[in-house]
CSV table of C-alpha atoms in Angstrom, one decimal:
chain,number,residue,atom,x,y,z
A,25,MET,CA,2.6,22.3,-5.2
A,26,GLU,CA,4.8,24.4,-2.9
A,27,ILE,CA,3.8,26.3,0.3
A,28,VAL,CA,4.0,29.6,-1.6
A,29,ASP,CA,1.2,28.2,-3.8
A,30,VAL,CA,-1.0,27.6,-0.7
A,31,LEU,CA,-0.1,31.0,0.6
A,32,THR,CA,-0.9,32.7,-2.7
A,33,GLU,CA,-4.3,31.0,-2.8
A,34,LEU,CA,-5.0,32.2,0.7
A,35,ALA,CA,-4.0,35.7,-0.3
A,36,ARG,CA,-6.2,35.6,-3.4
A,37,SER,CA,-9.3,34.1,-1.9
A,38,GLY,CA,-9.0,34.7,1.8
A,39,GLN,CA,-9.4,31.0,2.5
A,40,VAL,CA,-7.7,27.7,2.4
A,41,GLY,CA,-9.9,25.1,0.7
A,42,PRO,CA,-13.2,25.0,2.6
A,43,VAL,CA,-11.7,27.0,5.5
A,44,ALA,CA,-12.9,30.6,5.4
A,45,ASN,CA,-13.8,33.1,8.0
A,46,GLY,CA,-17.6,32.7,8.6
A,47,ALA,CA,-17.6,29.1,7.3
A,48,ALA,CA,-19.9,26.6,9.1
A,49,TRP,CA,-17.8,24.4,11.3
A,50,ASP,CA,-19.7,21.2,10.2
A,51,THR,CA,-18.7,22.0,6.6
A,52,VAL,CA,-15.1,22.3,7.6
A,53,THR,CA,-15.0,19.1,9.6
A,54,GLU,CA,-16.9,17.2,6.9
A,55,ALA,CA,-14.2,18.2,4.4
A,56,LEU,CA,-11.1,17.9,6.6
A,57,GLY,CA,-12.1,15.4,9.3
A,58,GLU,CA,-11.9,15.8,13.0
A,59,PRO,CA,-9.3,18.3,14.2
A,60,PHE,CA,-7.2,18.4,17.3
A,61,GLU,CA,-8.7,20.6,20.0
A,62,VAL,CA,-6.4,22.9,22.0
A,63,VAL,CA,-7.7,23.2,25.5
A,64,VAL,CA,-6.4,26.0,27.6
A,65,GLY,CA,-6.9,25.5,31.3
A,66,LYS,CA,-9.5,23.2,32.7
A,67,ARG,CA,-12.6,24.8,31.2
A,68,ARG,CA,-13.8,24.4,27.6
A,69,SER,CA,-15.2,27.8,26.8
A,70,TRP,CA,-15.9,29.6,23.6
A,71,PRO,CA,-14.4,30.5,21.3
A,72,ARG,CA,-12.5,27.2,20.9
A,73,LEU,CA,-9.2,26.6,19.2
A,74,PHE,CA,-8.8,23.7,16.8
A,75,THR,CA,-5.8,22.6,14.7
A,76,TYR,CA,-5.2,20.6,11.5
A,77,GLY,CA,-1.4,20.5,11.7
A,78,ASP,CA,-0.2,24.0,11.4
A,79,LEU,CA,-3.6,25.4,10.3
A,80,GLU,CA,-5.2,26.8,13.4
A,81,LEU,CA,-8.9,27.8,13.6
A,82,SER,CA,-10.9,29.6,16.2
A,83,VAL,CA,-14.6,28.6,16.3
A,84,CYS,CA,-17.4,30.6,17.9
A,85,ARG,CA,-20.1,29.1,20.0
A,86,CYS,CA,-22.4,29.5,17.0
A,87,GLN,CA,-20.2,27.0,15.1
A,88,LYS,CA,-18.7,29.5,12.7
A,89,VAL,CA,-15.0,29.9,12.0
A,90,VAL,CA,-13.9,33.3,13.3
A,91,LEU,CA,-10.1,33.2,12.9
A,92,ILE,CA,-7.7,31.4,10.6
A,93,CYS,CA,-4.0,31.2,11.2
A,94,LEU,CA,-1.5,29.3,9.2
A,95,GLN,CA,1.7,28.9,11.3
A,96,THR,CA,4.8,28.9,9.0
A,97,TRP,CA,7.6,29.4,11.6
A,98,ARG,CA,8.2,25.7,12.2
A,99,ASP,CA,10.8,23.7,10.3
A,100,VAL,CA,8.1,21.6,8.7
A,101,ILE,CA,4.6,23.0,7.9
A,102,GLU,CA,1.8,20.4,8.2
A,103,LEU,CA,-1.5,20.7,6.4
A,104,PRO,CA,-4.4,18.3,6.1
A,105,ALA,CA,-4.2,16.0,3.0
A,106,ALA,CA,-7.6,17.4,1.7
A,107,LEU,CA,-6.0,20.9,1.2
A,108,ALA,CA,-3.0,20.1,-0.9
A,109,ASP,CA,-1.4,17.4,-2.9
A,110,ARG,CA,1.0,16.8,0.0
A,111,GLN,CA,0.8,17.2,3.7
A,112,THR,CA,4.2,18.6,4.7
A,113,PHE,CA,6.2,21.5,3.3
A,114,PRO,CA,9.5,23.0,4.3
A,115,GLY,CA,8.9,25.8,6.8
A,116,HIS,CA,10.3,29.4,7.0
A,117,PRO,CA,9.1,30.8,3.7
A,118,LYS,CA,11.1,33.8,2.7
A,119,TYR,CA,9.7,37.3,2.2
A,120,ALA,CA,11.2,37.6,-1.3
A,121,ASP,CA,9.7,34.2,-2.4
A,122,LEU,CA,6.2,35.1,-1.2
A,123,ILE,CA,6.3,38.7,-2.6
A,124,ALA,CA,7.4,37.2,-6.0
A,125,ALA,CA,4.5,34.7,-5.9
A,126,LEU,CA,2.0,37.3,-4.9
A,127,ASP,CA,3.2,39.6,-7.8
A,128,ARG,CA,3.0,36.7,-10.3
A,129,ALA,CA,-0.6,36.0,-9.1
A,130,GLY,CA,-1.6,39.7,-9.4
A,131,CYS,CA,-2.3,40.0,-5.7
A,132,ALA,CA,-1.7,43.7,-4.8
A,133,TRP,CA,-0.3,44.2,-1.3
A,134,ARG,CA,0.9,47.0,0.9
A,135,PRO,CA,2.9,47.3,4.1
A,136,TYR,CA,0.8,46.7,7.2
A,137,THR,CA,2.2,49.2,9.7
A,138,PRO,CA,0.3,48.1,12.9
A,139,LEU,CA,2.3,44.9,12.9
A,140,THR,CA,5.6,46.3,11.7
A,141,PHE,CA,8.1,47.2,14.3
A,142,ASP,CA,11.6,46.2,15.6
A,143,ASN,CA,12.3,42.7,14.2
A,144,GLN,CA,9.0,42.2,12.6
A,145,CYS,CA,7.2,43.4,9.4
A,146,ALA,CA,3.8,42.7,7.9
A,147,ILE,CA,2.0,43.1,4.6
A,148,GLU,CA,-1.7,43.1,3.8
A,149,VAL,CA,-3.2,41.8,0.6
A,150,THR,CA,-5.5,44.7,-0.5
A,151,SER,CA,-8.3,42.6,-2.0
A,152,SER,CA,-8.7,39.9,0.7
A,153,GLY,CA,-7.3,41.6,3.8
A,154,VAL,CA,-5.0,38.6,4.4
A,155,LEU,CA,-2.1,39.5,6.6
A,156,PHE,CA,1.4,38.0,6.4
A,157,VAL,CA,3.6,38.6,9.4
A,158,PHE,CA,7.4,38.2,9.0
A,159,GLU,CA,10.2,37.8,11.6
A,160,ILE,CA,13.4,39.6,10.7
A,161,PRO,CA,16.3,37.6,12.2
A,162,GLU,CA,19.3,39.8,12.9
A,163,GLY,CA,21.4,40.1,9.7
A,164,GLU,CA,19.0,37.9,7.7
A,165,ASP,CA,16.1,38.3,5.3
A,166,PRO,CA,12.6,38.3,6.7
A,167,ILE,CA,10.9,34.9,7.0
A,168,LEU,CA,7.2,34.3,7.3
A,169,ASN,CA,5.9,33.6,10.8
A,170,ILE,CA,2.1,33.5,10.4
A,171,ALA,CA,-0.5,34.2,7.7
A,172,GLY,CA,-4.3,34.6,7.7
A,173,PRO,CA,-7.2,36.8,7.1
A,174,GLN,CA,-8.2,39.3,9.8
A,175,ALA,CA,-10.7,38.0,12.3
A,176,HIS,CA,-14.3,37.6,11.3
A,177,HIS,CA,-16.5,39.8,13.5
A,178,HIS,CA,-20.2,38.9,13.6
A,179,ASP,CA,-23.3,39.2,15.7
A,180,CYS,CA,-23.3,35.7,17.2
A,181,PRO,CA,-26.9,34.4,17.5
A,182,ALA,CA,-25.7,31.9,20.1
A,183,ALA,CA,-24.3,34.7,22.3
A,184,THR,CA,-27.5,36.7,21.9
A,185,LYS,CA,-29.6,33.7,23.1
A,186,THR,CA,-27.3,33.0,26.0
A,187,HIS,CA,-27.4,36.6,27.2
A,188,ALA,CA,-31.1,37.4,26.5
A,189,THR,CA,-33.1,38.3,29.5
A,190,PRO,CA,-36.4,36.5,30.0
């Protein structure tokens, strides 16, 4: 298995293993184990950011995954063992390699203009809404920087309870 295989599955299904937007957090941690929590500042407020290597997840106060980002800009991409037959992959996937893999898998895609400018371009897989954002180094072919489905928007029952008036 190569990183383009993981990325193609993400494009096809909108998820990586049990990790999907809207997935119950306890289901994810049961499958992948305890993550590393990224704490910004001194307060632990919601949503919270968790990582499994280069797989970053934002979790709402209602314990649902609301954002999935797979960071691919590093030299080595790390994933939890439960997601792939290996835990590390070479980083910096190339645009041409990903496009070829998406085409082989029958994943239709289109340019995503809101994130295409200057030294960056993006594509969106039409069936899943997964976005792939590429950096374009000067004089080089585009390399993948980050991938993931668009954020999951929902009416958080925990927020409603917190903000309800007596």
